[in-house]
Amino acid sequence: MGIEIERKFLIVGSDWRQTAVGTTYRQGYIVADRERTVRVRRAGERGFLTIKGPGDGARRLEFEYEIPIAEADEMLATLCPGPLIEKIRYWVDYQGFTWEIDEFFGENRGLLLAEIELADEHQIFARPSWVGAEVTGDHRYYNACLARSPYANWKE
Amino acid sequence: MGIEIERKFLIVGSDWRQTAVGTTYRQGYIVADRERTVRVRRAGERGFLTIKGPGDGARRLEFEYEIPIAEADEMLATLCPGPLIEKIRYWVDYQGFTWEIDEFFGENRGLLLAEIELADEHQIFARPSWVGAEVTGDHRYYNACLARSPYANWKE
């Protein structure tokens, strides 16, 4: 399924909300370590199983499969230890790119992240005013890490 | 999908070969521990991703999804550490049940296992003459364990 190339940023302000359309996500991890991640996700009324390789800056090997929602729920309940990630994902179009914005709840309440998927790491894109500091490659902001070490615990 | 109930046996002799039809399997593990297994399998020209819960005797939670063969190969090459399991799986019908017989190669050469899938743990079935000692629930014979600790290393 190929390589995922993403850059990730903090969010500044709330101007992005004006045109945002969102879906509730609930996800957990069958395994999540430096070498591999197996994620179960409920996205609205759809289920997904996603395998990712080692995180290496913006590039990451990724395979994603849609699965029956009942099976996703069963795996989340029985095979995903630790607190689940709960968030609303919004999609915002800006000058030819679609930004994905995650607003976290539960133990990660207060955290907002924006991601953009690129064809290559150095592709040029316009930066909306609400895009703040880049955190691409910072493992603390990986969702798998947020499940183990939630934002509420590492804020100063 | 759902609960897998299987009993597993060693094989005696080779009478089972007469009517057996086989397919080459190649499989590895993205993760394999007591609590969960994520297996990638190439079965003939088809690919599968299988998630299993904790092994508890004959019963086990299992979810299986067919995936593109090229993606199975890519995951086997990049995300499955350790030696892969290589075997031929044969199917043998006997008095209303289909037995699965695995003949292992590579580091597990010499090992032959027969499995029967049941509707419940105590279901009665006829035992063919070539079925030997039962090893259901013996973790050493789990394929995930055979990948880490192959038969060649634990034969007396």
GROMACS .gro file of C-alpha atoms in nm:
model
  312
    1MET     CA    1   0.000   0.000   0.000
    2GLY     CA    2   0.304   0.211   0.009
    3ILE     CA    3   0.475   0.497   0.181
    4GLU     CA    4   0.293   0.764   0.378
    5ILE     CA    5   0.460   1.106   0.373
    6GLU     CA    6   0.310   1.345   0.624
    7ARG     CA    7   0.408   1.665   0.799
    8LYS     CA    8   0.253   1.749   1.131
    9PHE     CA    9   0.202   2.085   1.305
   10LEU     CA   10   0.056   2.236   1.617
   11ILE     CA   11  -0.247   2.461   1.577
   12VAL     CA   12  -0.270   2.831   1.660
   13GLY     CA   13  -0.614   2.987   1.722
   14SER     CA   14  -0.946   2.860   1.592
   15ASP     CA   15  -0.992   3.019   1.250
   16TRP     CA   16  -0.973   2.671   1.094
   17ARG     CA   17  -1.309   2.579   1.251
   18GLN     CA   18  -1.515   2.800   1.020
   19THR     CA   19  -1.529   2.554   0.730
   20ALA     CA   20  -1.428   2.233   0.907
   21VAL     CA   21  -1.631   1.913   0.876
   22GLY     CA   22  -1.554   1.647   1.137
   23THR     CA   23  -1.594   1.278   1.220
   24THR     CA   24  -1.549   1.110   1.557
   25TYR     CA   25  -1.253   0.869   1.575
   26ARG     CA   26  -1.189   0.607   1.839
   27GLN     CA   27  -0.870   0.406   1.807
   28GLY     CA   28  -0.641   0.172   1.992
   29TYR     CA   29  -0.324  -0.027   1.931
   30ILE     CA   30  -0.276  -0.403   1.919
   31VAL     CA   31   0.094  -0.327   1.917
   32ALA     CA   32   0.283   0.002   1.905
   33ASP     CA   33   0.658   0.019   1.932
   34ARG     CA   34   0.939   0.187   1.740
   35GLU     CA   35   0.944  -0.082   1.472
   36ARG     CA   36   0.575  -0.138   1.399
   37THR     CA   37   0.222  -0.027   1.480
   38VAL     CA   38  -0.104  -0.219   1.437
   39ARG     CA   39  -0.394   0.019   1.486
   40VAL     CA   40  -0.769  -0.048   1.509
   41ARG     CA   41  -0.984   0.254   1.429
   42ARG     CA   42  -1.352   0.331   1.439
   43ALA     CA   43  -1.405   0.635   1.213
   44GLY     CA   44  -1.770   0.737   1.230
   45GLU     CA   45  -1.951   0.417   1.131
   46ARG     CA   46  -1.657   0.252   0.955
   47GLY     CA   47  -1.381   0.026   1.085
   48PHE     CA   48  -1.015   0.014   0.978
   49LEU     CA   49  -0.709  -0.192   1.052
   50THR     CA   50  -0.380  -0.015   0.979
   51ILE     CA   51  -0.025  -0.149   0.985
   52LYS     CA   52   0.262   0.098   0.997
   53GLY     CA   53   0.635   0.047   0.981
   54PRO     CA   54   0.904   0.235   1.174
   55GLY     CA   55   0.857   0.611   1.196
   56ASP     CA   56   1.139   0.783   1.013
   57GLY     CA   57   1.072   1.157   1.000
   58ALA     CA   58   0.793   1.231   0.752
   59ARG     CA   59   0.804   0.894   0.568
   60ARG     CA   60   0.637   0.581   0.692
   61LEU     CA   61   0.535   0.247   0.540
   62GLU     CA   62   0.157   0.208   0.578
   63PHE     CA   63  -0.106  -0.052   0.490
   64GLU     CA   64  -0.472   0.015   0.562
   65TYR     CA   65  -0.773  -0.216   0.530
   66GLU     CA   66  -1.140  -0.149   0.591
   67ILE     CA   67  -1.294  -0.408   0.823
   68PRO     CA   68  -1.648  -0.462   0.955
   69ILE     CA   69  -1.729  -0.208   1.227
   70ALA     CA   70  -1.841  -0.482   1.470
   71GLU     CA   71  -1.500  -0.648   1.438
   72ALA     CA   72  -1.322  -0.316   1.496
   73ASP     CA   73  -1.529  -0.265   1.812
   74GLU     CA   74  -1.455  -0.619   1.931
   75MET     CA   75  -1.081  -0.573   1.876
   76LEU     CA   76  -1.085  -0.234   2.051
   77ALA     CA   77  -1.259  -0.394   2.350
   78THR     CA   78  -1.046  -0.708   2.376
   79LEU     CA   79  -0.708  -0.665   2.204
   80CYS     CA   80  -0.613  -0.299   2.254
   81PRO     CA   81  -0.465  -0.240   2.598
   82GLY     CA   82  -0.439   0.104   2.753
   83PRO     CA   83  -0.665   0.406   2.712
   84LEU     CA   84  -0.809   0.451   2.364
   85ILE     CA   85  -0.746   0.765   2.161
   86GLU     CA   86  -1.063   0.971   2.117
   87LYS     CA   87  -1.068   1.262   1.882
   88ILE     CA   88  -1.264   1.445   1.617
   89ARG     CA   89  -1.094   1.459   1.281
   90TYR     CA   90  -1.174   1.760   1.065
   91TRP     CA   91  -1.085   1.814   0.700
   92VAL     CA   92  -1.002   2.166   0.586
   93ASP     CA   93  -0.919   2.256   0.226
   94TYR     CA   94  -0.662   2.527   0.176
   95GLN     CA   95  -0.504   2.630  -0.156
   96GLY     CA   96  -0.516   2.290  -0.320
   97PHE     CA   97  -0.433   2.078  -0.016
   98THR     CA   98  -0.659   1.908   0.237
   99TRP     CA   99  -0.546   1.945   0.596
  100GLU     CA  100  -0.645   1.691   0.856
  101ILE     CA  101  -0.698   1.845   1.198
  102ASP     CA  102  -0.730   1.626   1.507
  103GLU     CA  103  -0.898   1.765   1.817
  104PHE     CA  104  -0.830   1.526   2.103
  105PHE     CA  105  -1.052   1.442   2.401
  106GLY     CA  106  -1.019   1.233   2.714
  107GLU     CA  107  -0.663   1.219   2.846
  108ASN     CA  108  -0.541   1.420   2.547
  109ARG     CA  109  -0.793   1.702   2.576
  110GLY     CA  110  -0.644   2.038   2.479
  111LEU     CA  111  -0.420   1.896   2.208
  112LEU     CA  112  -0.484   1.994   1.846
  113LEU     CA  113  -0.272   1.874   1.557
  114ALA     CA  114  -0.278   1.949   1.185
  115GLU     CA  115  -0.140   1.709   0.924
  116ILE     CA  116  -0.081   1.742   0.554
  117GLU     CA  117  -0.007   1.449   0.324
  118LEU     CA  118   0.254   1.515   0.058
  119ALA     CA  119   0.381   1.347  -0.257
  120ASP     CA  120   0.737   1.394  -0.133
  121GLU     CA  121   0.900   1.540   0.176
  122HIS     CA  122   1.004   1.866   0.010
  123GLN     CA  123   0.682   1.944  -0.174
  124ILE     CA  124   0.589   2.314  -0.141
  125PHE     CA  125   0.254   2.398   0.016
  126ALA     CA  126   0.082   2.716   0.141
  127ARG     CA  127   0.071   2.745   0.518
  128PRO     CA  128  -0.262   2.863   0.662
  129SER     CA  129  -0.247   3.128   0.938
  130TRP     CA  130  -0.363   2.875   1.201
  131VAL     CA  131  -0.066   2.640   1.142
  132GLY     CA  132   0.192   2.669   1.422
  133ALA     CA  133   0.518   2.493   1.506
  134GLU     CA  134   0.612   2.181   1.312
  135VAL     CA  135   0.628   1.856   1.514
  136THR     CA  136   0.689   1.609   1.229
  137GLY     CA  137   0.899   1.319   1.359
  138ASP     CA  138   0.848   1.410   1.726
  139HIS     CA  139   0.742   1.075   1.868
  140ARG     CA  140   0.547   1.231   2.157
  141TYR     CA  141   0.284   1.343   1.908
  142TYR     CA  142   0.236   1.001   1.748
  143ASN     CA  143  -0.113   0.880   1.838
  144ALA     CA  144   0.039   0.551   1.954
  145CYS     CA  145   0.254   0.746   2.202
  146LEU     CA  146  -0.040   0.963   2.309
  147ALA     CA  147  -0.225   0.643   2.405
  148ARG     CA  148   0.058   0.543   2.643
  149SER     CA  149   0.170   0.887   2.751
  150PRO     CA  150  -0.126   1.124   2.712
  151TYR     CA  151  -0.096   1.501   2.673
  152ALA     CA  152  -0.249   1.567   3.017
  153ASN     CA  153   0.059   1.406   3.175
  154TRP     CA  154   0.328   1.595   2.985
  155LYS     CA  155   0.198   1.952   2.986
  156GLU     CA  156   0.407   2.192   3.195
  157MET     CA  157  -1.405  -1.329   1.286
  158GLY     CA  158  -1.521  -1.469   1.614
  159ILE     CA  159  -1.387  -1.758   1.816
  160GLU     CA  160  -1.163  -2.027   1.667
  161ILE     CA  161  -1.190  -2.369   1.833
  162GLU     CA  162  -0.919  -2.608   1.720
  163ARG     CA  163  -0.756  -2.925   1.843
  164LYS     CA  164  -0.404  -3.008   1.733
  165PHE     CA  165  -0.224  -3.343   1.707
  166LEU     CA  166   0.106  -3.491   1.605
  167ILE     CA  167   0.108  -3.720   1.302
  168VAL     CA  168   0.197  -4.090   1.292
  169GLY     CA  169   0.304  -4.245   0.960
  170SER     CA  170   0.221  -4.121   0.613
  171ASP     CA  171  -0.112  -4.282   0.522
  172TRP     CA  172  -0.270  -3.935   0.518
  173ARG     CA  173  -0.069  -3.844   0.206
  174GLN     CA  174  -0.270  -4.066  -0.029
  175THR     CA  175  -0.558  -3.822  -0.082
  176ALA     CA  176  -0.398  -3.501   0.041
  177VAL     CA  177  -0.404  -3.181  -0.166
  178GLY     CA  178  -0.159  -2.913  -0.057
  179THR     CA  179  -0.074  -2.544  -0.087
  180THR     CA  180   0.252  -2.371   0.002
  181TYR     CA  181   0.228  -2.130   0.296
  182ARG     CA  182   0.480  -1.866   0.394
  183GLN     CA  183   0.405  -1.664   0.704
  184GLY     CA  184   0.556  -1.429   0.956
  185TYR     CA  185   0.453  -1.229   1.259
  186ILE     CA  186   0.431  -0.853   1.304
  187VAL     CA  187   0.380  -0.929   1.671
  188ALA     CA  188   0.344  -1.256   1.858
  189ASP     CA  189   0.320  -1.272   2.235
  190ARG     CA  190   0.092  -1.437   2.488
  191GLU     CA  191  -0.176  -1.171   2.452
  192ARG     CA  192  -0.196  -1.117   2.079
  193THR     CA  193  -0.068  -1.229   1.741
  194VAL     CA  194  -0.068  -1.039   1.411
  195ARG     CA  195   0.021  -1.277   1.131
  196VAL     CA  196   0.093  -1.213   0.763
  197ARG     CA  197   0.044  -1.516   0.540
  198ARG     CA  198   0.105  -1.594   0.178
  199ALA     CA  199  -0.113  -1.899   0.094
  200GLY     CA  200  -0.047  -2.005  -0.263
  201GLU     CA  201  -0.121  -1.686  -0.458
  202ARG     CA  202  -0.336  -1.520  -0.190
  203GLY     CA  203  -0.245  -1.293   0.100
  204PHE     CA  204  -0.400  -1.279   0.446
  205LEU     CA  205  -0.369  -1.071   0.760
  206THR     CA  206  -0.483  -1.246   1.076
  207ILE     CA  207  -0.526  -1.112   1.428
  208LYS     CA  208  -0.552  -1.358   1.716
  209GLY     CA  209  -0.619  -1.304   2.084
  210PRO     CA  210  -0.463  -1.490   2.378
  211GLY     CA  211  -0.433  -1.866   2.336
  212ASP     CA  212  -0.655  -2.037   2.592
  213GLY     CA  213  -0.655  -2.413   2.526
  214ALA     CA  214  -0.862  -2.489   2.215
  215ARG     CA  215  -1.046  -2.153   2.198
  216ARG     CA  216  -0.902  -1.841   2.048
  217LEU     CA  217  -1.038  -1.508   1.926
  218GLU     CA  218  -0.951  -1.471   1.556
  219PHE     CA  219  -1.006  -1.213   1.282
  220GLU     CA  220  -0.884  -1.280   0.929
  221TYR     CA  221  -0.877  -1.050   0.626
  222GLU     CA  222  -0.768  -1.119   0.272
  223ILE     CA  223  -0.518  -0.860   0.148
  224PRO     CA  224  -0.339  -0.806  -0.185
  225ILE     CA  225  -0.057  -1.059  -0.229
  226ALA     CA  226   0.197  -0.785  -0.308
  227GLU     CA  227   0.119  -0.618   0.025
  228ALA     CA  228   0.154  -0.949   0.211
  229ASP     CA  229   0.495  -0.998   0.048
  230GLU     CA  230   0.600  -0.643   0.136
  231MET     CA  231   0.496  -0.688   0.500
  232LEU     CA  232   0.672  -1.026   0.521
  233ALA     CA  233   0.991  -0.865   0.388
  234THR     CA  234   0.986  -0.551   0.601
  235LEU     CA  235   0.771  -0.593   0.913
  236CYS     CA  236   0.807  -0.958   1.017
  237PRO     CA  237   1.130  -1.015   1.209
  238GLY     CA  238   1.285  -1.356   1.257
  239PRO     CA  239   1.275  -1.660   1.030
  240LEU     CA  240   0.949  -1.706   0.841
  241ILE     CA  241   0.741  -2.020   0.877
  242GLU     CA  242   0.744  -2.226   0.559
  243LYS     CA  243   0.510  -2.520   0.523
  244ILE     CA  244   0.275  -2.705   0.294
  245ARG     CA  245  -0.080  -2.722   0.418
  246TYR     CA  246  -0.280  -3.026   0.312
  247TRP     CA  247  -0.653  -3.081   0.350
  248VAL     CA  248  -0.774  -3.434   0.418
  249ASP     CA  249  -1.144  -3.526   0.452
  250TYR     CA  250  -1.223  -3.797   0.702
  251GLN     CA  251  -1.571  -3.900   0.816
  252GLY     CA  252  -1.737  -3.563   0.782
  253PHE     CA  253  -1.448  -3.348   0.903
  254THR     CA  254  -1.169  -3.178   0.713
  255TRP     CA  255  -0.828  -3.212   0.873
  256GLU     CA  256  -0.557  -2.956   0.806
  257ILE     CA  257  -0.211  -3.107   0.800
  258ASP     CA  258   0.097  -2.887   0.810
  259GLU     CA  259   0.429  -3.023   0.685
  260PHE     CA  260   0.701  -2.782   0.790
  261PHE     CA  261   1.024  -2.697   0.610
  262GLY     CA  262   1.329  -2.485   0.685
  263GLU     CA  263   1.412  -2.467   1.055
  264ASN     CA  264   1.101  -2.671   1.137
  265ARG     CA  265   1.166  -2.953   0.890
  266GLY     CA  266   1.052  -3.288   1.026
  267LEU     CA  267   0.753  -3.148   1.211
  268LEU     CA  268   0.404  -3.250   1.100
  269LEU     CA  269   0.088  -3.129   1.271
  270ALA     CA  270  -0.280  -3.209   1.216
  271GLU     CA  271  -0.559  -2.971   1.316
  272ILE     CA  272  -0.933  -3.007   1.326
  273GLU     CA  273  -1.173  -2.714   1.367
  274LEU     CA  274  -1.472  -2.784   1.590
  275ALA     CA  275  -1.802  -2.616   1.673
  276ASP     CA  276  -1.726  -2.661   2.044
  277GLU     CA  277  -1.440  -2.802   2.246
  278HIS     CA  278  -1.613  -3.130   2.329
  279GLN     CA  279  -1.754  -3.213   1.987
  280ILE     CA  280  -1.705  -3.582   1.900
  281PHE     CA  281  -1.503  -3.668   1.589
  282ALA     CA  282  -1.357  -3.983   1.437
  283ARG     CA  283  -0.981  -4.009   1.477
  284PRO     CA  284  -0.793  -4.129   1.167
  285SER     CA  285  -0.519  -4.390   1.221
  286TRP     CA  286  -0.246  -4.135   1.139
  287VAL     CA  287  -0.347  -3.900   1.423
  288GLY     CA  288  -0.104  -3.926   1.716
  289ALA     CA  289  -0.065  -3.748   2.050
  290GLU     CA  290  -0.272  -3.437   2.115
  291VAL     CA  291  -0.077  -3.111   2.158
  292THR     CA  292  -0.369  -2.865   2.179
  293GLY     CA  293  -0.272  -2.573   2.402
  294ASP     CA  294   0.099  -2.663   2.401
  295HIS     CA  295   0.252  -2.327   2.314
  296ARG     CA  296   0.567  -2.481   2.161
  297TYR     CA  297   0.356  -2.597   1.867
  298TYR     CA  298   0.202  -2.257   1.796
  299ASN     CA  299   0.336  -2.137   1.462
  300ALA     CA  300   0.428  -1.806   1.626
  301CYS     CA  301   0.647  -1.999   1.874
  302LEU     CA  302   0.794  -2.216   1.598
  303ALA     CA  303   0.912  -1.894   1.427
  304ARG     CA  304   1.108  -1.792   1.738
  305SER     CA  305   1.203  -2.136   1.864
  306PRO     CA  306   1.207  -2.373   1.567
  307TYR     CA  307   1.167  -2.749   1.593
  308ALA     CA  308   1.530  -2.813   1.488
  309ASN     CA  309   1.643  -2.650   1.815
  310TRP     CA  310   1.422  -2.843   2.056
  311LYS     CA  311   1.439  -3.200   1.923
  312GLU     CA  312   1.620  -3.436   2.155
   0.00000   0.00000   0.00000
